[in-house]
Amino acid sequence: MAGKIAADPKFPRAVTRMLVNGLTGKEPLDAPMNGTQAQLDAYVAERTLLNAVRAEFVRDNYNLKTLVRGILLSPYWRAQGLTAATGASAHQLTGSSYLLAPEQLDRKILSLLGFEWRGSLDSYYKDVTSDYTSKLNTTYHQIYGGINSDSVTTRLRTPNGMMGAMQLRMANELACYAVPHDFWLPANKRRLFLFVDHTMSPYDASGQLNASVMLRIRDNLQYLHKYLLGEELSLQSAELAATEQLFMAALNRGRQLIRDSGAEWSMVRLQSDCDRTRDLQGVELYQKSVSDTRLMEDRQFVIRAWMAVVAYLLADYKFLYS
């Protein structure tokens, strides 16, 4: 039976199609019906390449490694030397771009932030040895396109409205947890804030912008784009300028609210889900050492301005897709 299946010309075609989808997140193009010349060019270019890769797979006695290597080294994976003037129509869908599965996104969050999306870090110790408490592996697993290999066997690859709302909630919650936590850590153990501290406001005592602090803020914004999104941005880029504007808008709005309230405790303290009063093992921070290392207030609104930036980046397409 296996020999008959392998002898069917549709077998290598199906295997190739499956691997292209798995590696790039896209199905191979179908022949366009009454399409434009650009669509026809894209289809012919892709089909010619995949036919050659599939033929090599068959010649090598159906060696799957040969097929994987052919796809990974193809122009559709690497797009080496591709510019706006070189085959733009044929390569309009080039590259890998697919929504991360909940398990993949969970591992990415753990790798980059050092913890899973569970809830307040002050309560993290309750399940610190468990791997089933992550929201992406439990509560939101199937909502976010996961499968259970029983009643749900097909993954969602295109986000719907509920998934989009969940992405925004995740970004806001993780920023709430990650930013104070990172500032609370010793400088040599931080992941997010290598150039700034939570006491570092861009305004000096007279209310004027401090140029040296602004340089450090821009350096950290540039670093966050690279660390979270993999973007190599220059300090003069439009993307970095937009993120800086977001940081300053959040900071200025928060500072005004604090001033208007007369610096009431409810305005200067961090939300209870965001502050740091326990370590990840559940030990109260004021009991760990002679000094009180809890992080509970944000009198200059600096921490919360950085939360806005991190939430903005975590909700970005480049964080949620691969």
PDB file of C-alpha atoms in Angstrom:
ATOM      1  CA  MET A   1       0.000   0.000   0.000  1.00  0.00           C
ATOM      2  CA  ALA A   2       2.802   2.432   0.921  1.00  0.00           C
ATOM      3  CA  GLY A   3       4.499   1.737  -2.397  1.00  0.00           C
ATOM      4  CA  LYS A   4       1.318   2.466  -4.326  1.00  0.00           C
ATOM      5  CA  ILE A   5       0.805   5.735  -2.447  1.00  0.00           C
ATOM      6  CA  ALA A   6       4.387   6.839  -3.105  1.00  0.00           C
ATOM      7  CA  ALA A   7       4.056   5.939  -6.787  1.00  0.00           C
ATOM      8  CA  ASP A   8       1.046   8.223  -7.164  1.00  0.00           C
ATOM      9  CA  PRO A   9       2.259  11.539  -8.696  1.00  0.00           C
ATOM     10  CA  LYS A  10      -0.069  13.374  -6.337  1.00  0.00           C
ATOM     11  CA  PHE A  11       1.942  12.142  -3.325  1.00  0.00           C
ATOM     12  CA  PRO A  12       5.088  14.301  -3.786  1.00  0.00           C
ATOM     13  CA  ARG A  13       2.848  17.210  -4.775  1.00  0.00           C
ATOM     14  CA  ALA A  14       0.845  16.884  -1.531  1.00  0.00           C
ATOM     15  CA  VAL A  15       3.975  16.542   0.620  1.00  0.00           C
ATOM     16  CA  THR A  16       5.508  19.622  -1.008  1.00  0.00           C
ATOM     17  CA  ARG A  17       2.343  21.635  -0.473  1.00  0.00           C
ATOM     18  CA  MET A  18       2.170  20.567   3.183  1.00  0.00           C
ATOM     19  CA  LEU A  19       5.796  21.534   3.870  1.00  0.00           C
ATOM     20  CA  VAL A  20       5.492  24.888   2.107  1.00  0.00           C
ATOM     21  CA  ASN A  21       2.514  25.698   4.315  1.00  0.00           C
ATOM     22  CA  GLY A  22       4.289  24.500   7.456  1.00  0.00           C
ATOM     23  CA  LEU A  23       7.502  26.423   6.774  1.00  0.00           C
ATOM     24  CA  THR A  24       6.095  29.666   5.373  1.00  0.00           C
ATOM     25  CA  GLY A  25       2.601  29.776   6.861  1.00  0.00           C
ATOM     26  CA  LYS A  26       1.086  30.147   3.382  1.00  0.00           C
ATOM     27  CA  GLU A  27      -0.534  27.739   0.971  1.00  0.00           C
ATOM     28  CA  PRO A  28       1.049  27.612  -2.510  1.00  0.00           C
ATOM     29  CA  LEU A  29      -0.758  29.835  -4.967  1.00  0.00           C
ATOM     30  CA  ASP A  30      -3.651  28.485  -6.997  1.00  0.00           C
ATOM     31  CA  ALA A  31      -3.859  29.220 -10.704  1.00  0.00           C
ATOM     32  CA  PRO A  32      -5.551  32.624 -11.035  1.00  0.00           C
ATOM     33  CA  MET A  33      -8.867  32.668 -12.865  1.00  0.00           C
ATOM     34  CA  ASN A  34      -9.160  35.885 -14.861  1.00  0.00           C
ATOM     35  CA  GLY A  35      -6.377  37.328 -12.709  1.00  0.00           C
ATOM     36  CA  THR A  36      -4.010  40.175 -13.453  1.00  0.00           C
ATOM     37  CA  GLN A  37      -0.677  39.705 -15.201  1.00  0.00           C
ATOM     38  CA  ALA A  38       1.083  40.230 -11.857  1.00  0.00           C
ATOM     39  CA  GLN A  39      -0.939  37.411 -10.278  1.00  0.00           C
ATOM     40  CA  LEU A  40      -0.162  35.119 -13.206  1.00  0.00           C
ATOM     41  CA  ASP A  41       3.553  35.981 -12.989  1.00  0.00           C
ATOM     42  CA  ALA A  42       3.566  35.180  -9.268  1.00  0.00           C
ATOM     43  CA  TYR A  43       1.827  31.839  -9.848  1.00  0.00           C
ATOM     44  CA  VAL A  44       4.140  30.774 -12.710  1.00  0.00           C
ATOM     45  CA  ALA A  45       7.292  31.752 -10.806  1.00  0.00           C
ATOM     46  CA  GLU A  46       6.245  29.854  -7.677  1.00  0.00           C
ATOM     47  CA  ARG A  47       4.987  26.792  -9.567  1.00  0.00           C
ATOM     48  CA  THR A  48       8.226  26.575 -11.599  1.00  0.00           C
ATOM     49  CA  LEU A  49      10.314  26.628  -8.440  1.00  0.00           C
ATOM     50  CA  LEU A  50       8.163  24.103  -6.543  1.00  0.00           C
ATOM     51  CA  ASN A  51       8.126  21.745  -9.526  1.00  0.00           C
ATOM     52  CA  ALA A  52      11.935  21.755  -9.534  1.00  0.00           C
ATOM     53  CA  VAL A  53      12.125  21.210  -5.768  1.00  0.00           C
ATOM     54  CA  ARG A  54       9.577  18.405  -5.950  1.00  0.00           C
ATOM     55  CA  ALA A  55      11.454  16.707  -8.804  1.00  0.00           C
ATOM     56  CA  GLU A  56      14.666  16.746  -6.769  1.00  0.00           C
ATOM     57  CA  PHE A  57      12.748  15.242  -3.827  1.00  0.00           C
ATOM     58  CA  VAL A  58      11.593  12.336  -6.028  1.00  0.00           C
ATOM     59  CA  ARG A  59      15.065  11.831  -7.572  1.00  0.00           C
ATOM     60  CA  ASP A  60      16.563  11.559  -4.078  1.00  0.00           C
ATOM     61  CA  ASN A  61      14.288   8.616  -3.256  1.00  0.00           C
ATOM     62  CA  TYR A  62      11.730  10.787  -1.415  1.00  0.00           C
ATOM     63  CA  ASN A  63      14.295  12.083   1.072  1.00  0.00           C
ATOM     64  CA  LEU A  64      12.351  14.610   3.141  1.00  0.00           C
ATOM     65  CA  LYS A  65      15.558  16.483   4.031  1.00  0.00           C
ATOM     66  CA  THR A  66      16.064  17.253   0.349  1.00  0.00           C
ATOM     67  CA  LEU A  67      12.604  18.775   0.107  1.00  0.00           C
ATOM     68  CA  VAL A  68      13.025  20.851   3.286  1.00  0.00           C
ATOM     69  CA  ARG A  69      16.437  22.079   2.136  1.00  0.00           C
ATOM     70  CA  GLY A  70      15.078  23.007  -1.281  1.00  0.00           C
ATOM     71  CA  ILE A  71      12.310  25.124   0.249  1.00  0.00           C
ATOM     72  CA  LEU A  72      14.540  26.790   2.858  1.00  0.00           C
ATOM     73  CA  LEU A  73      17.220  27.696   0.303  1.00  0.00           C
ATOM     74  CA  SER A  74      14.745  28.924  -2.289  1.00  0.00           C
ATOM     75  CA  PRO A  75      14.227  32.605  -3.146  1.00  0.00           C
ATOM     76  CA  TYR A  76      10.773  32.332  -1.570  1.00  0.00           C
ATOM     77  CA  TRP A  77      12.322  31.778   1.824  1.00  0.00           C
ATOM     78  CA  ARG A  78      15.387  34.014   1.642  1.00  0.00           C
ATOM     79  CA  ALA A  79      14.474  36.595  -1.042  1.00  0.00           C
ATOM     80  CA  GLN A  80      18.189  37.378  -1.271  1.00  0.00           C
ATOM     81  CA  GLY A  81      18.862  40.518  -3.277  1.00  0.00           C
ATOM     82  CA  LEU A  82      15.175  41.267  -3.789  1.00  0.00           C
ATOM     83  CA  THR A  83      14.443  44.966  -4.304  1.00  0.00           C
ATOM     84  CA  ALA A  84      11.415  46.955  -5.375  1.00  0.00           C
ATOM     85  CA  ALA A  85      12.678  46.778  -8.957  1.00  0.00           C
ATOM     86  CA  THR A  86      13.433  43.043  -9.140  1.00  0.00           C
ATOM     87  CA  GLY A  87      10.392  40.890  -9.666  1.00  0.00           C
ATOM     88  CA  ALA A  88       8.152  42.646  -7.169  1.00  0.00           C
ATOM     89  CA  SER A  89       4.983  41.197  -8.666  1.00  0.00           C
ATOM     90  CA  ALA A  90       6.316  37.636  -8.713  1.00  0.00           C
ATOM     91  CA  HIS A  91       7.498  37.916  -5.126  1.00  0.00           C
ATOM     92  CA  GLN A  92       4.596  39.806  -3.590  1.00  0.00           C
ATOM     93  CA  LEU A  93       3.913  36.930  -1.158  1.00  0.00           C
ATOM     94  CA  THR A  94       7.549  35.972  -0.554  1.00  0.00           C
ATOM     95  CA  GLY A  95       8.660  35.108   2.967  1.00  0.00           C
ATOM     96  CA  SER A  96       7.368  33.452   6.081  1.00  0.00           C
ATOM     97  CA  SER A  97       4.401  35.020   7.821  1.00  0.00           C
ATOM     98  CA  TYR A  98       2.004  33.118  10.040  1.00  0.00           C
ATOM     99  CA  LEU A  99       0.197  33.664  13.300  1.00  0.00           C
ATOM    100  CA  LEU A 100       2.048  32.006  16.151  1.00  0.00           C
ATOM    101  CA  ALA A 101       0.138  29.125  17.707  1.00  0.00           C
ATOM    102  CA  PRO A 102      -0.688  29.592  21.413  1.00  0.00           C
ATOM    103  CA  GLU A 103       2.071  27.154  22.402  1.00  0.00           C
ATOM    104  CA  GLN A 104       4.612  29.042  20.290  1.00  0.00           C
ATOM    105  CA  LEU A 105       3.541  32.425  21.623  1.00  0.00           C
ATOM    106  CA  ASP A 106       3.699  31.092  25.182  1.00  0.00           C
ATOM    107  CA  ARG A 107       7.296  29.939  24.691  1.00  0.00           C
ATOM    108  CA  LYS A 108       8.220  33.255  23.081  1.00  0.00           C
ATOM    109  CA  ILE A 109       6.836  35.223  26.036  1.00  0.00           C
ATOM    110  CA  LEU A 110       8.688  33.017  28.518  1.00  0.00           C
ATOM    111  CA  SER A 111      11.929  33.348  26.569  1.00  0.00           C
ATOM    112  CA  LEU A 112      11.782  37.144  26.223  1.00  0.00           C
ATOM    113  CA  LEU A 113      10.175  38.192  29.511  1.00  0.00           C
ATOM    114  CA  GLY A 114      11.251  35.383  31.835  1.00  0.00           C
ATOM    115  CA  PHE A 115       7.733  34.363  32.889  1.00  0.00           C
ATOM    116  CA  GLU A 116       4.502  33.064  31.372  1.00  0.00           C
ATOM    117  CA  TRP A 117       1.237  34.931  30.966  1.00  0.00           C
ATOM    118  CA  ARG A 118      -0.494  33.709  34.126  1.00  0.00           C
ATOM    119  CA  GLY A 119      -1.449  36.716  36.231  1.00  0.00           C
ATOM    120  CA  SER A 120       0.099  39.053  38.779  1.00  0.00           C
ATOM    121  CA  LEU A 121       3.733  38.187  39.472  1.00  0.00           C
ATOM    122  CA  ASP A 122       3.070  38.558  43.200  1.00  0.00           C
ATOM    123  CA  SER A 123       0.962  35.379  42.873  1.00  0.00           C
ATOM    124  CA  TYR A 124       3.247  33.643  40.379  1.00  0.00           C
ATOM    125  CA  TYR A 125       4.859  31.533  43.099  1.00  0.00           C
ATOM    126  CA  LYS A 126       1.623  29.586  43.609  1.00  0.00           C
ATOM    127  CA  ASP A 127       2.166  27.771  40.317  1.00  0.00           C
ATOM    128  CA  VAL A 128       5.874  28.349  39.762  1.00  0.00           C
ATOM    129  CA  THR A 129       6.534  24.641  39.092  1.00  0.00           C
ATOM    130  CA  SER A 130       3.471  24.104  36.898  1.00  0.00           C
ATOM    131  CA  ASP A 131       3.406  24.362  33.125  1.00  0.00           C
ATOM    132  CA  TYR A 132      -0.358  24.078  32.738  1.00  0.00           C
ATOM    133  CA  THR A 133      -1.319  27.390  34.315  1.00  0.00           C
ATOM    134  CA  SER A 134      -0.286  29.629  31.429  1.00  0.00           C
ATOM    135  CA  LYS A 135      -3.367  31.337  30.005  1.00  0.00           C
ATOM    136  CA  LEU A 136      -2.230  30.492  26.490  1.00  0.00           C
ATOM    137  CA  ASN A 137      -2.104  26.804  27.393  1.00  0.00           C
ATOM    138  CA  THR A 138      -5.386  26.720  29.316  1.00  0.00           C
ATOM    139  CA  THR A 139      -8.014  29.475  29.450  1.00  0.00           C
ATOM    140  CA  TYR A 140      -7.366  30.970  26.017  1.00  0.00           C
ATOM    141  CA  HIS A 141      -5.788  28.003  24.251  1.00  0.00           C
ATOM    142  CA  GLN A 142      -8.632  27.117  21.898  1.00  0.00           C
ATOM    143  CA  ILE A 143      -9.911  30.687  21.704  1.00  0.00           C
ATOM    144  CA  TYR A 144      -6.504  31.622  20.270  1.00  0.00           C
ATOM    145  CA  GLY A 145      -6.605  28.926  17.610  1.00  0.00           C
ATOM    146  CA  GLY A 146      -5.219  25.942  19.519  1.00  0.00           C
ATOM    147  CA  ILE A 147      -6.380  22.367  19.033  1.00  0.00           C
ATOM    148  CA  ASN A 148      -7.208  19.528  21.423  1.00  0.00           C
ATOM    149  CA  SER A 149      -6.797  16.735  18.816  1.00  0.00           C
ATOM    150  CA  ASP A 150     -10.353  15.617  19.601  1.00  0.00           C
ATOM    151  CA  SER A 151     -13.234  17.982  18.973  1.00  0.00           C
ATOM    152  CA  VAL A 152     -10.947  20.711  17.575  1.00  0.00           C
ATOM    153  CA  THR A 153      -8.376  19.491  15.057  1.00  0.00           C
ATOM    154  CA  THR A 154      -7.802  22.494  12.788  1.00  0.00           C
ATOM    155  CA  ARG A 155      -5.773  25.505  13.897  1.00  0.00           C
ATOM    156  CA  LEU A 156      -6.971  29.027  13.209  1.00  0.00           C
ATOM    157  CA  ARG A 157      -4.329  30.860  11.200  1.00  0.00           C
ATOM    158  CA  THR A 158      -6.267  34.076  10.644  1.00  0.00           C
ATOM    159  CA  PRO A 159      -7.192  36.028  13.795  1.00  0.00           C
ATOM    160  CA  ASN A 160     -10.844  36.847  14.394  1.00  0.00           C
ATOM    161  CA  GLY A 161     -12.272  39.661  16.513  1.00  0.00           C
ATOM    162  CA  MET A 162     -12.073  37.692  19.743  1.00  0.00           C
ATOM    163  CA  MET A 163      -8.443  36.771  19.111  1.00  0.00           C
ATOM    164  CA  GLY A 164      -7.633  40.395  18.328  1.00  0.00           C
ATOM    165  CA  ALA A 165      -9.172  41.534  21.614  1.00  0.00           C
ATOM    166  CA  MET A 166      -7.220  38.828  23.413  1.00  0.00           C
ATOM    167  CA  GLN A 167      -3.970  40.023  21.840  1.00  0.00           C
ATOM    168  CA  LEU A 168      -4.576  43.534  23.180  1.00  0.00           C
ATOM    169  CA  ARG A 169      -5.442  42.219  26.639  1.00  0.00           C
ATOM    170  CA  MET A 170      -2.330  40.057  26.668  1.00  0.00           C
ATOM    171  CA  ALA A 171      -0.124  42.984  25.620  1.00  0.00           C
ATOM    172  CA  ASN A 172      -1.539  45.250  28.337  1.00  0.00           C
ATOM    173  CA  GLU A 173      -1.348  42.634  31.093  1.00  0.00           C
ATOM    174  CA  LEU A 174       2.180  41.537  30.220  1.00  0.00           C
ATOM    175  CA  ALA A 175       3.378  45.144  30.113  1.00  0.00           C
ATOM    176  CA  CYS A 176       1.812  45.695  33.545  1.00  0.00           C
ATOM    177  CA  TYR A 177       3.727  42.709  34.933  1.00  0.00           C
ATOM    178  CA  ALA A 178       6.990  42.922  32.984  1.00  0.00           C
ATOM    179  CA  VAL A 179       7.928  46.597  33.269  1.00  0.00           C
ATOM    180  CA  PRO A 180       7.893  46.999  37.087  1.00  0.00           C
ATOM    181  CA  HIS A 181       9.440  43.531  37.425  1.00  0.00           C
ATOM    182  CA  ASP A 182      12.322  44.415  35.132  1.00  0.00           C
ATOM    183  CA  PHE A 183      12.953  47.713  36.908  1.00  0.00           C
ATOM    184  CA  TRP A 184      12.864  45.861  40.240  1.00  0.00           C
ATOM    185  CA  LEU A 185      15.592  43.446  39.134  1.00  0.00           C
ATOM    186  CA  PRO A 186      19.298  44.292  39.561  1.00  0.00           C
ATOM    187  CA  ALA A 187      20.628  46.106  36.488  1.00  0.00           C
ATOM    188  CA  ASN A 188      22.771  43.139  35.420  1.00  0.00           C
ATOM    189  CA  LYS A 189      19.737  40.814  35.319  1.00  0.00           C
ATOM    190  CA  ARG A 190      17.361  42.989  33.337  1.00  0.00           C
ATOM    191  CA  ARG A 191      15.970  42.020  29.967  1.00  0.00           C
ATOM    192  CA  LEU A 192      14.107  45.166  28.913  1.00  0.00           C
ATOM    193  CA  PHE A 193      15.716  48.227  30.471  1.00  0.00           C
ATOM    194  CA  LEU A 194      19.456  48.245  29.942  1.00  0.00           C
ATOM    195  CA  PHE A 195      19.851  52.002  29.505  1.00  0.00           C
ATOM    196  CA  VAL A 196      17.338  53.552  31.915  1.00  0.00           C
ATOM    197  CA  ASP A 197      15.996  53.212  35.449  1.00  0.00           C
ATOM    198  CA  HIS A 198      12.503  53.802  36.828  1.00  0.00           C
ATOM    199  CA  THR A 199      13.648  56.996  38.557  1.00  0.00           C
ATOM    200  CA  MET A 200      15.015  58.426  35.317  1.00  0.00           C
ATOM    201  CA  SER A 201      12.585  61.106  34.149  1.00  0.00           C
ATOM    202  CA  PRO A 202      13.354  63.113  31.005  1.00  0.00           C
ATOM    203  CA  TYR A 203      12.435  66.262  32.956  1.00  0.00           C
ATOM    204  CA  ASP A 204      14.818  67.904  35.396  1.00  0.00           C
ATOM    205  CA  ALA A 205      13.823  69.608  38.657  1.00  0.00           C
ATOM    206  CA  SER A 206      12.896  72.808  36.808  1.00  0.00           C
ATOM    207  CA  GLY A 207      10.625  70.963  34.373  1.00  0.00           C
ATOM    208  CA  GLN A 208      12.988  71.219  31.416  1.00  0.00           C
ATOM    209  CA  LEU A 209      13.904  68.287  29.198  1.00  0.00           C
ATOM    210  CA  ASN A 210      17.241  66.743  30.087  1.00  0.00           C
ATOM    211  CA  ALA A 211      19.088  66.054  26.825  1.00  0.00           C
ATOM    212  CA  SER A 212      21.346  63.340  28.256  1.00  0.00           C
ATOM    213  CA  VAL A 213      18.397  61.434  29.724  1.00  0.00           C
ATOM    214  CA  MET A 214      16.507  61.701  26.433  1.00  0.00           C
ATOM    215  CA  LEU A 215      19.471  60.091  24.668  1.00  0.00           C
ATOM    216  CA  ARG A 216      19.340  57.160  27.067  1.00  0.00           C
ATOM    217  CA  ILE A 217      15.575  56.852  26.594  1.00  0.00           C
ATOM    218  CA  ARG A 218      16.037  56.742  22.810  1.00  0.00           C
ATOM    219  CA  ASP A 219      18.757  54.111  23.188  1.00  0.00           C
ATOM    220  CA  ASN A 220      16.384  51.963  25.234  1.00  0.00           C
ATOM    221  CA  LEU A 221      13.521  52.452  22.784  1.00  0.00           C
ATOM    222  CA  GLN A 222      15.834  51.344  19.994  1.00  0.00           C
ATOM    223  CA  TYR A 223      16.878  48.322  22.060  1.00  0.00           C
ATOM    224  CA  LEU A 224      13.259  47.330  22.799  1.00  0.00           C
ATOM    225  CA  HIS A 225      12.400  47.367  19.098  1.00  0.00           C
ATOM    226  CA  LYS A 226      15.306  45.012  18.457  1.00  0.00           C
ATOM    227  CA  TYR A 227      14.738  42.766  21.495  1.00  0.00           C
ATOM    228  CA  LEU A 228      10.969  42.326  21.157  1.00  0.00           C
ATOM    229  CA  LEU A 229      10.396  42.744  17.417  1.00  0.00           C
ATOM    230  CA  GLY A 230      13.773  41.982  15.859  1.00  0.00           C
ATOM    231  CA  GLU A 231      13.867  45.423  14.214  1.00  0.00           C
ATOM    232  CA  GLU A 232      17.189  47.143  13.543  1.00  0.00           C
ATOM    233  CA  LEU A 233      16.152  50.813  13.617  1.00  0.00           C
ATOM    234  CA  SER A 234      18.331  53.878  13.429  1.00  0.00           C
ATOM    235  CA  LEU A 235      17.867  56.551  16.077  1.00  0.00           C
ATOM    236  CA  GLN A 236      16.519  58.816  13.318  1.00  0.00           C
ATOM    237  CA  SER A 237      13.902  56.350  12.018  1.00  0.00           C
ATOM    238  CA  ALA A 238      10.226  57.286  11.778  1.00  0.00           C
ATOM    239  CA  GLU A 239       9.235  54.132  13.689  1.00  0.00           C
ATOM    240  CA  LEU A 240      11.421  55.050  16.640  1.00  0.00           C
ATOM    241  CA  ALA A 241      10.138  58.632  16.582  1.00  0.00           C
ATOM    242  CA  ALA A 242       6.551  57.326  16.788  1.00  0.00           C
ATOM    243  CA  THR A 243       7.415  55.160  19.799  1.00  0.00           C
ATOM    244  CA  GLU A 244       9.133  58.106  21.484  1.00  0.00           C
ATOM    245  CA  GLN A 245       6.033  60.240  20.915  1.00  0.00           C
ATOM    246  CA  LEU A 246       3.926  57.550  22.571  1.00  0.00           C
ATOM    247  CA  PHE A 247       6.263  57.445  25.572  1.00  0.00           C
ATOM    248  CA  MET A 248       6.241  61.231  25.982  1.00  0.00           C
ATOM    249  CA  ALA A 249       2.456  61.506  25.487  1.00  0.00           C
ATOM    250  CA  ALA A 250       1.792  58.888  28.172  1.00  0.00           C
ATOM    251  CA  LEU A 251       4.350  60.470  30.495  1.00  0.00           C
ATOM    252  CA  ASN A 252       3.010  64.011  30.097  1.00  0.00           C
ATOM    253  CA  ARG A 253      -0.601  62.913  30.553  1.00  0.00           C
ATOM    254  CA  GLY A 254       0.271  60.965  33.684  1.00  0.00           C
ATOM    255  CA  ARG A 255       2.350  63.779  35.177  1.00  0.00           C
ATOM    256  CA  GLN A 256      -0.547  66.172  34.661  1.00  0.00           C
ATOM    257  CA  LEU A 257      -2.991  63.804  36.376  1.00  0.00           C
ATOM    258  CA  ILE A 258      -0.641  63.446  39.346  1.00  0.00           C
ATOM    259  CA  ARG A 259      -0.267  67.223  39.641  1.00  0.00           C
ATOM    260  CA  ASP A 260      -4.017  67.774  39.391  1.00  0.00           C
ATOM    261  CA  SER A 261      -4.629  65.265  42.196  1.00  0.00           C
ATOM    262  CA  GLY A 262      -2.093  66.874  44.509  1.00  0.00           C
ATOM    263  CA  ALA A 263      -0.001  63.700  44.273  1.00  0.00           C
ATOM    264  CA  GLU A 264      -2.630  61.549  45.981  1.00  0.00           C
ATOM    265  CA  TRP A 265      -1.472  58.045  46.845  1.00  0.00           C
ATOM    266  CA  SER A 266      -4.077  56.532  44.506  1.00  0.00           C
ATOM    267  CA  MET A 267      -2.437  58.395  41.616  1.00  0.00           C
ATOM    268  CA  VAL A 268       1.221  57.740  42.397  1.00  0.00           C
ATOM    269  CA  ARG A 269       0.966  54.067  43.366  1.00  0.00           C
ATOM    270  CA  LEU A 270       1.115  51.289  40.812  1.00  0.00           C
ATOM    271  CA  GLN A 271      -1.979  49.186  40.232  1.00  0.00           C
ATOM    272  CA  SER A 272      -1.923  46.251  42.647  1.00  0.00           C
ATOM    273  CA  ASP A 273      -1.594  43.712  39.828  1.00  0.00           C
ATOM    274  CA  CYS A 274       1.488  45.512  38.530  1.00  0.00           C
ATOM    275  CA  ASP A 275       3.503  46.312  41.653  1.00  0.00           C
ATOM    276  CA  ARG A 276       6.226  44.090  43.085  1.00  0.00           C
ATOM    277  CA  THR A 277       5.814  43.080  46.718  1.00  0.00           C
ATOM    278  CA  ARG A 278       6.890  39.412  46.477  1.00  0.00           C
ATOM    279  CA  ASP A 279       9.584  37.598  44.563  1.00  0.00           C
ATOM    280  CA  LEU A 280       8.677  34.771  42.181  1.00  0.00           C
ATOM    281  CA  GLN A 281       9.022  32.276  45.041  1.00  0.00           C
ATOM    282  CA  GLY A 282       6.422  34.151  47.105  1.00  0.00           C
ATOM    283  CA  VAL A 283       8.746  35.710  49.690  1.00  0.00           C
ATOM    284  CA  GLU A 284       7.618  39.156  50.857  1.00  0.00           C
ATOM    285  CA  LEU A 285      10.247  41.608  49.626  1.00  0.00           C
ATOM    286  CA  TYR A 286      10.364  43.600  52.839  1.00  0.00           C
ATOM    287  CA  GLN A 287      11.311  40.384  54.659  1.00  0.00           C
ATOM    288  CA  LYS A 288      14.173  39.416  52.351  1.00  0.00           C
ATOM    289  CA  SER A 289      16.666  42.041  53.470  1.00  0.00           C
ATOM    290  CA  VAL A 290      17.176  44.931  55.827  1.00  0.00           C
ATOM    291  CA  SER A 291      16.015  47.412  53.187  1.00  0.00           C
ATOM    292  CA  ASP A 292      12.511  47.432  51.745  1.00  0.00           C
ATOM    293  CA  THR A 293      12.880  46.510  48.060  1.00  0.00           C
ATOM    294  CA  ARG A 294       9.205  46.612  47.145  1.00  0.00           C
ATOM    295  CA  LEU A 295       8.293  48.596  44.037  1.00  0.00           C
ATOM    296  CA  MET A 296       4.847  50.081  44.599  1.00  0.00           C
ATOM    297  CA  GLU A 297       4.874  53.712  43.493  1.00  0.00           C
ATOM    298  CA  ASP A 298       5.557  55.711  40.360  1.00  0.00           C
ATOM    299  CA  ARG A 299       5.639  59.379  41.340  1.00  0.00           C
ATOM    300  CA  GLN A 300       6.929  60.635  37.984  1.00  0.00           C
ATOM    301  CA  PHE A 301       4.735  58.298  35.892  1.00  0.00           C
ATOM    302  CA  VAL A 302       7.906  56.934  34.282  1.00  0.00           C
ATOM    303  CA  ILE A 303       7.110  53.265  34.909  1.00  0.00           C
ATOM    304  CA  ARG A 304       3.625  53.575  33.463  1.00  0.00           C
ATOM    305  CA  ALA A 305       4.906  55.437  30.406  1.00  0.00           C
ATOM    306  CA  TRP A 306       7.250  52.514  29.749  1.00  0.00           C
ATOM    307  CA  MET A 307       4.276  50.167  30.222  1.00  0.00           C
ATOM    308  CA  ALA A 308       2.531  51.977  27.364  1.00  0.00           C
ATOM    309  CA  VAL A 309       5.572  51.449  25.142  1.00  0.00           C
ATOM    310  CA  VAL A 310       5.929  47.753  25.968  1.00  0.00           C
ATOM    311  CA  ALA A 311       2.188  47.121  25.487  1.00  0.00           C
ATOM    312  CA  TYR A 312       2.415  48.864  22.113  1.00  0.00           C
ATOM    313  CA  LEU A 313       5.285  46.610  21.027  1.00  0.00           C
ATOM    314  CA  LEU A 314       3.760  43.389  22.374  1.00  0.00           C
ATOM    315  CA  ALA A 315       0.607  44.055  20.338  1.00  0.00           C
ATOM    316  CA  ASP A 316       2.660  44.559  17.185  1.00  0.00           C
ATOM    317  CA  TYR A 317       2.276  42.248  14.201  1.00  0.00           C
ATOM    318  CA  LYS A 318       5.967  41.334  14.348  1.00  0.00           C
ATOM    319  CA  PHE A 319       5.617  40.023  17.897  1.00  0.00           C
ATOM    320  CA  LEU A 320       2.492  37.970  17.236  1.00  0.00           C
ATOM    321  CA  TYR A 321       3.511  36.545  13.862  1.00  0.00           C
ATOM    322  CA  SER A 322       6.547  34.668  12.620  1.00  0.00           C
TER     323      SER A 322
END
